[in-house]
Amino acid sequence: MKATATEIESKVDELLAVLDKDIQHIHDSLSQLNELRSLVIKRDDTALAKLLGSIRAEADSYAANESKRQSIRRELAGAFSCNVKQMTLSRLETTLPEQKKVQISDRKASLRALIKELKKEHLSTAMLLSECARFNSLLLRTIFDLGKTGTVTYNPDGAARQQIDTALVNLQF
């Protein structure tokens, strides 16, 4: 039983190291989302291409960390004689000594806070990109529909009038 406890502690230490890499990865992702939004607003295509290339490279390296976490989870599930899906950080907290319990709890709290922030930043980025796509679509539709009649515009009094000019910008007041 002593060897099993030592093995479990060793696996928990490995898991803590993996969780630390997860925390760093989320920090990096938050930074990349901020940079992505900034570059989209600035319309810096070369920097965007570099950023997307680095994101792809990091995704490949992060896959190894994900695989290691799943491997540790399977090994811990085997040590605790439970299903892999049942092996969670919460379950692990209940079975560990106080020092390891605190370390797991700290990592879990950090991950929750970072994931919440990541979801918010991801939504902000998605909304920005959605608005850019909507604006670009509207702009292209306007440019390519120049020769068509029937576009309705409104004058300052609020009265509707048909747009029959084919100029891109109508400067009539």
Backbone as numpy.savetxt, mean C-alpha at the origin, in Angstrom:
# Nx Ny Nz CAx CAy CAz Cx Cy Cz
11.24 -32.13 26.82 10.41 -30.94 26.82 11.28 -29.68 26.82
12.44 -29.75 27.47 13.33 -28.61 27.54 13.84 -28.24 26.15
14.17 -29.24 25.32 14.63 -28.98 23.96 13.53 -28.31 23.15
12.31 -28.73 23.36 11.19 -28.15 22.63 11.01 -26.68 23.03
11.14 -26.38 24.31 11.01 -25.00 24.77 12.14 -24.14 24.19
13.33 -24.69 24.11 14.46 -23.97 23.54 14.25 -23.74 22.04
13.75 -24.77 21.37 13.47 -24.64 19.94 12.38 -23.59 19.69
11.37 -23.60 20.54 10.29 -22.62 20.41 10.84 -21.21 20.61
11.66 -21.04 21.63 12.24 -19.72 21.88 13.10 -19.27 20.70
13.83 -20.19 20.12 14.65 -19.88 18.95 13.77 -19.45 17.78
12.69 -20.17 17.57 11.77 -19.83 16.48 11.10 -18.48 16.74
10.78 -18.19 17.98 10.18 -16.90 18.33 11.17 -15.78 18.05
12.44 -16.00 18.36 13.46 -14.99 18.05 13.56 -14.76 16.54
13.50 -15.84 15.78 13.51 -15.71 14.32 12.27 -14.94 13.85
11.13 -15.25 14.46 9.89 -14.58 14.11 9.98 -13.09 14.43
10.57 -12.75 15.54 10.74 -11.33 15.90 11.59 -10.60 14.87
12.64 -11.25 14.40 13.49 -10.65 13.36 12.70 -10.46 12.07
11.87 -11.43 11.72 11.04 -11.33 10.52 10.02 -10.21 10.68
9.43 -10.10 11.85 8.45 -9.03 12.11 9.11 -7.66 12.04
10.35 -7.57 12.50 11.09 -6.31 12.39 11.29 -5.93 10.92
11.57 -6.93 10.07 11.70 -6.66 8.64 10.36 -6.25 8.05
9.27 -6.85 8.54 7.94 -6.45 8.08 7.65 -5.00 8.44
8.01 -4.61 9.63 7.80 -3.23 10.08 8.61 -2.28 9.20
9.85 -2.63 8.93 10.69 -1.79 8.06 10.11 -1.72 6.65
9.60 -2.83 6.16 9.00 -2.87 4.82 7.78 -1.95 4.74
6.97 -1.92 5.78 5.80 -1.05 5.79 6.23 0.41 5.84
7.25 0.72 6.64 7.79 2.08 6.67 8.26 2.49 5.27
8.98 1.59 4.60 9.45 1.87 3.25 8.28 2.07 2.28
7.25 1.25 2.43 6.08 1.37 1.57 5.39 2.71 1.77
5.28 3.16 3.01 4.68 4.47 3.28 5.49 5.58 2.62
6.79 5.48 2.73 7.67 6.47 2.10 7.51 6.45 0.58
7.42 5.26 0.01 7.28 5.14 -1.43 5.94 5.69 -1.91
4.88 5.48 -1.15 3.58 6.04 -1.53 3.62 7.56 -1.52
4.25 8.13 -0.51 4.39 9.59 -0.47 5.19 10.09 -1.67
6.28 9.41 -1.97 7.11 9.81 -3.11 6.35 9.64 -4.42
5.58 8.57 -4.52 4.79 8.32 -5.73 3.79 9.44 -5.96
3.08 9.84 -4.93 2.12 10.93 -5.07 2.83 12.22 -5.48
3.96 12.48 -4.86 4.72 13.69 -5.18 5.17 13.69 -6.64
5.67 12.56 -7.11 6.16 12.48 -8.49 5.02 12.55 -9.50
3.85 12.00 -9.14 2.70 12.10 -10.04 2.27 13.55 -10.17
2.24 14.26 -9.05 1.85 15.67 -9.08 2.86 16.49 -9.87
4.15 16.18 -9.69 5.20 16.91 -10.42 5.31 16.47 -11.88
4.70 15.32 -12.21 4.76 14.73 -13.55 6.20 14.44 -13.96
6.97 13.87 -13.06 8.37 13.52 -13.31 8.43 12.05 -13.74
8.33 11.81 -15.04 8.25 10.45 -15.57 9.51 9.63 -15.33
10.68 10.24 -15.44 11.92 9.48 -15.26 12.06 9.03 -13.80
11.76 9.92 -12.87 11.83 9.55 -11.46 10.76 8.51 -11.12
9.59 8.62 -11.74 8.54 7.62 -11.53 8.99 6.25 -12.01
9.63 6.20 -13.16 10.12 4.93 -13.69 11.15 4.31 -12.75
12.04 5.14 -12.21 13.05 4.64 -11.27 12.38 4.12 -9.99
11.41 4.88 -9.50 10.71 4.47 -8.28 9.98 3.15 -8.49
9.29 3.01 -9.60 8.57 1.76 -9.87 9.53 0.59 -10.03
10.69 0.84 -10.61 11.71 -0.22 -10.71 12.22 -0.65 -9.35
12.44 0.32 -8.47 12.92 -0.04 -7.12 11.82 -0.75 -6.33
10.57 -0.38 -6.55 9.46 -1.06 -5.87 9.39 -2.52 -6.32
9.55 -2.76 -7.61 9.55 -4.14 -8.12 10.69 -4.96 -7.51
11.87 -4.35 -7.44 13.04 -5.06 -6.89 12.82 -5.39 -5.41
12.27 -4.43 -4.66 12.01 -4.67 -3.25 10.93 -5.72 -3.04
9.96 -5.77 -3.94 8.89 -6.77 -3.82 9.47 -8.17 -3.95
10.43 -8.32 -4.85 11.06 -9.63 -5.01 11.84 -10.04 -3.76
12.56 -9.08 -3.18 13.33 -9.41 -1.97 12.43 -9.60 -0.77
11.31 -8.90 -0.74 10.37 -9.06 0.38 9.68 -10.42 0.34
9.55 -10.99 -0.82 8.92 -12.31 -0.95 9.68 -13.35 -0.12
10.99 -13.23 -0.03 11.79 -14.16 0.78 11.43 -14.03 2.26
11.21 -12.80 2.72 10.82 -12.57 4.11 9.44 -13.17 4.38
8.53 -13.01 3.44 7.19 -13.58 3.56 7.26 -15.10 3.66
8.09 -15.69 2.82 8.26 -17.14 2.83 8.84 -17.62 4.16
9.81 -16.88 4.68 10.42 -17.25 5.96 9.40 -17.16 7.09
8.54 -16.11 7.06 7.51 -15.97 8.09 6.55 -17.16 8.05
6.15 -17.55 6.86 5.22 -18.68 6.74 5.87 -19.99 7.20
7.14 -20.14 6.92 7.87 -21.33 7.36 7.95 -21.39 8.89
8.27 -20.28 9.51 8.33 -20.21 10.98 6.94 -20.48 11.56
5.94 -19.95 10.93 4.56 -20.16 11.41 4.20 -21.65 11.37
4.57 -22.33 10.29 4.31 -23.78 10.20 5.06 -24.55 11.28
6.32 -24.17 11.51 7.12 -24.86 12.52 6.56 -24.62 13.91
6.14 -23.39 14.20 5.53 -23.10 15.50 4.20 -23.82 15.66
3.42 -23.91 14.60 2.15 -24.64 14.66 2.40 -26.11 14.97
3.45 -26.66 14.38 3.81 -28.05 14.68 4.25 -28.22 16.13
5.01 -27.25 16.64 5.48 -27.33 18.02 4.33 -27.20 19.01
3.30 -26.44 18.67 2.15 -26.25 19.57 1.00 -27.19 19.23
1.23 -28.08 18.28 0.22 -29.07 17.87 -1.11 -28.41 17.51
-1.03 -27.44 16.62 -2.26 -26.79 16.16 -2.17 -26.58 14.65
-3.27 -26.16 14.09 -3.35 -25.86 12.67 -2.56 -24.59 12.38
-2.02 -24.48 11.18 -1.23 -23.30 10.80 -2.09 -22.04 10.88
-3.36 -22.14 10.49 -4.25 -20.98 10.53 -4.53 -20.54 11.97
-4.41 -21.45 12.90 -4.65 -21.11 14.31 -3.43 -20.48 14.97
-2.27 -20.59 14.33 -1.04 -20.03 14.90 -0.95 -18.55 14.56
-1.41 -17.74 15.50 -1.41 -16.29 15.33 -0.51 -15.68 16.40
-0.23 -14.39 16.24 0.57 -13.70 17.26 -0.17 -13.68 18.59
-1.48 -13.54 18.55 -2.26 -13.53 19.79 -2.15 -14.86 20.52
-2.24 -15.93 19.78 -2.12 -17.25 20.41 -0.70 -17.45 20.94
0.26 -17.00 20.20 1.65 -17.13 20.61 1.91 -16.34 21.89
1.28 -15.17 22.01 1.44 -14.35 23.21 0.98 -15.08 24.47
-0.08 -15.84 24.35 -0.64 -16.51 25.54 0.23 -17.64 26.06
1.13 -18.15 25.23 1.92 -19.31 25.64 3.37 -18.98 25.97
3.79 -17.76 25.74 5.20 -17.41 25.92 5.47 -16.81 27.30
6.74 -16.85 27.72 7.11 -16.17 28.96 6.92 -14.66 28.81
6.89 -13.95 29.92 6.55 -12.52 29.95 7.42 -11.67 29.02
8.73 -11.89 29.02 9.63 -11.08 28.20 9.31 -11.22 26.71
9.14 -12.44 26.25 8.82 -12.68 24.84 7.41 -12.20 24.52
6.51 -12.34 25.49 5.14 -11.88 25.30 5.11 -10.37 25.04
5.91 -9.62 25.80 5.97 -8.17 25.63 6.55 -7.82 24.26
7.58 -8.55 23.84 8.20 -8.28 22.53 7.21 -8.54 21.39
6.50 -9.65 21.48 5.50 -9.98 20.46 4.38 -8.94 20.47
3.94 -8.56 21.65 2.88 -7.57 21.79 3.29 -6.22 21.20
4.52 -5.81 21.44 5.02 -4.54 20.87 5.03 -4.58 19.35
5.52 -5.69 18.80 5.58 -5.82 17.33 4.17 -5.82 16.75
3.27 -6.52 17.43 1.89 -6.60 16.95 1.23 -5.22 16.96
1.45 -4.45 18.01 0.89 -3.10 18.09 1.49 -2.19 17.02
2.79 -2.31 16.80 3.44 -1.51 15.75 2.89 -1.87 14.38
2.74 -3.15 14.13 2.21 -3.59 12.83 0.79 -3.10 12.62
-0.04 -3.18 13.65 -1.42 -2.69 13.52 -1.46 -1.21 13.19
-0.67 -0.42 13.90 -0.66 1.03 13.66 -0.14 1.34 12.25
0.91 0.65 11.85 1.48 0.89 10.53 0.54 0.45 9.41
-0.14 -0.66 9.62 -1.08 -1.15 8.62 -2.24 -0.16 8.47
-2.70 0.39 9.59 -3.77 1.38 9.54 -3.30 2.61 8.73
-2.10 3.06 9.00 -1.53 4.20 8.27 -1.34 3.86 6.79
-0.88 2.65 6.51 -0.66 2.22 5.13 -1.98 2.19 4.36
-3.04 1.71 4.99 -4.35 1.70 4.33 -4.81 3.11 4.00
-4.60 4.03 4.93 -4.99 5.42 4.70 -4.19 6.03 3.55
-2.88 5.81 3.55 -2.02 6.35 2.49 -2.33 5.70 1.14
-2.62 4.41 1.16 -2.97 3.71 -0.08 -4.26 4.29 -0.65
-5.24 4.54 0.20 -6.50 5.14 -0.26 -6.25 6.53 -0.84
-5.42 7.32 -0.17 -5.10 8.66 -0.69 -4.44 8.58 -2.05
-3.52 7.65 -2.22 -2.84 7.49 -3.50 -3.81 7.01 -4.57
-4.67 6.06 -4.21 -5.65 5.56 -5.18 -6.61 6.67 -5.61
-7.01 7.51 -4.67 -7.91 8.61 -5.00 -7.21 9.62 -5.93
-5.95 9.93 -5.65 -5.20 10.84 -6.51 -5.09 10.28 -7.92
-4.72 9.02 -8.04 -4.57 8.41 -9.36 -5.91 8.32 -10.08
-6.97 8.07 -9.34 -8.30 8.03 -9.93 -8.71 9.39 -10.48
-8.43 10.43 -9.71 -8.74 11.79 -10.17 -7.89 12.17 -11.39
-6.63 11.76 -11.39 -5.77 12.03 -12.55 -6.33 11.33 -13.79
-6.73 10.08 -13.63 -7.30 9.34 -14.76 -8.60 9.98 -15.24
-9.45 10.40 -14.31 -10.71 11.05 -14.67 -10.44 12.35 -15.43
-9.52 13.13 -14.91 -9.19 14.41 -15.55 -8.60 14.18 -16.94
-7.68 13.24 -17.07 -7.07 12.94 -18.37 -8.12 12.45 -19.36
-9.03 11.61 -18.89 -10.09 11.11 -19.75 -10.99 12.25 -20.23
-11.35 13.12 -19.32 -12.17 14.27 -19.67 -11.45 15.18 -20.66
-10.18 15.41 -20.42 -9.39 16.25 -21.31 -9.30 15.65 -22.71
-9.01 14.36 -22.78 -8.91 13.69 -24.08 -10.26 13.68 -24.80
-11.31 13.42 -24.05 -12.65 13.43 -24.65 -12.97 14.81 -25.22
-12.60 15.85 -24.50 -12.83 17.21 -24.96 -12.03 17.51 -26.21
-10.79 17.10 -26.23 -9.92 17.36 -27.39 -10.43 16.62 -28.62
-10.79 15.36 -28.48 -11.19 14.57 -29.63 -12.64 14.79 -30.05
-13.42 15.43 -29.23 -14.80 15.74 -29.58 -14.94 17.16 -30.11
-13.84 17.78 -30.52 -13.88 19.17 -30.97 -14.81 19.39 -32.16
-14.80 18.50 -33.11 -15.58 18.70 -34.32 -17.06 18.40 -34.13
-17.43 17.84 -33.03 -18.83 17.48 -32.80 -19.58 18.67 -32.24
-20.81 18.78 -32.64 -21.66 19.85 -32.11 -22.54 19.28 -31.02
-23.20 20.15 -30.33 -24.14 19.70 -29.32 -23.60 19.80 -27.91
-22.39 20.28 -27.72 -21.87 20.46 -26.38 -22.56 21.65 -25.74
-23.05 21.47 -24.55 -23.79 22.52 -23.86 -22.85 23.23 -22.90
-22.84 24.56 -22.98 -22.09 25.37 -22.01 -23.05 26.36 -21.38
-22.63 26.97 -20.33 -23.48 27.91 -19.62 -22.78 29.26 -19.54
-23.53 30.34 -19.77 -22.95 31.66 -19.67 -23.02 32.13 -18.22
-22.46 33.29 -17.90 -22.45 33.76 -16.51 -23.83 33.94 -15.90
-24.86 34.13 -16.74 -26.22 34.27 -16.22 -26.86 32.92 -15.90
-26.21 31.83 -16.29 -26.73 30.50 -16.03 -27.56 29.95 -17.16
-27.66 30.68 -18.26 -28.44 30.21 -19.40 -27.59 29.24 -20.22
-28.22 28.16 -20.67 -27.52 27.16 -21.47 -27.41 27.63 -22.90
-26.29 27.28 -23.54 -26.16 27.57 -24.96 -25.33 26.47 -25.59
-25.63 26.18 -26.83 -24.93 25.13 -27.55 -23.54 25.61 -27.96
-22.54 24.77 -27.78 -21.17 25.08 -28.20 -21.02 24.62 -29.63
-20.84 25.55 -30.54 -20.68 25.18 -31.94 -19.30 25.53 -32.46
-18.50 26.21 -31.66 -17.14 26.55 -32.06 -16.28 25.30 -32.01
-15.22 25.27 -32.79 -14.32 24.13 -32.77 -12.99 24.49 -32.14
-12.90 25.63 -31.49 -11.66 26.01 -30.83 -11.54 25.25 -29.53
-10.32 24.98 -29.11 -10.09 24.26 -27.87 -10.54 25.07 -26.67
-10.27 26.35 -26.68 -10.68 27.23 -25.59 -11.49 28.37 -26.20
-12.66 28.58 -25.66 -13.51 29.65 -26.14 -13.33 30.83 -25.20
-12.78 31.92 -25.70 -12.49 33.06 -24.85 -13.60 34.11 -24.88
-14.77 33.73 -25.38 -15.88 34.65 -25.44 -16.44 34.87 -24.05
-16.67 36.16 -23.68 -17.22 36.47 -22.37 -18.67 36.86 -22.50
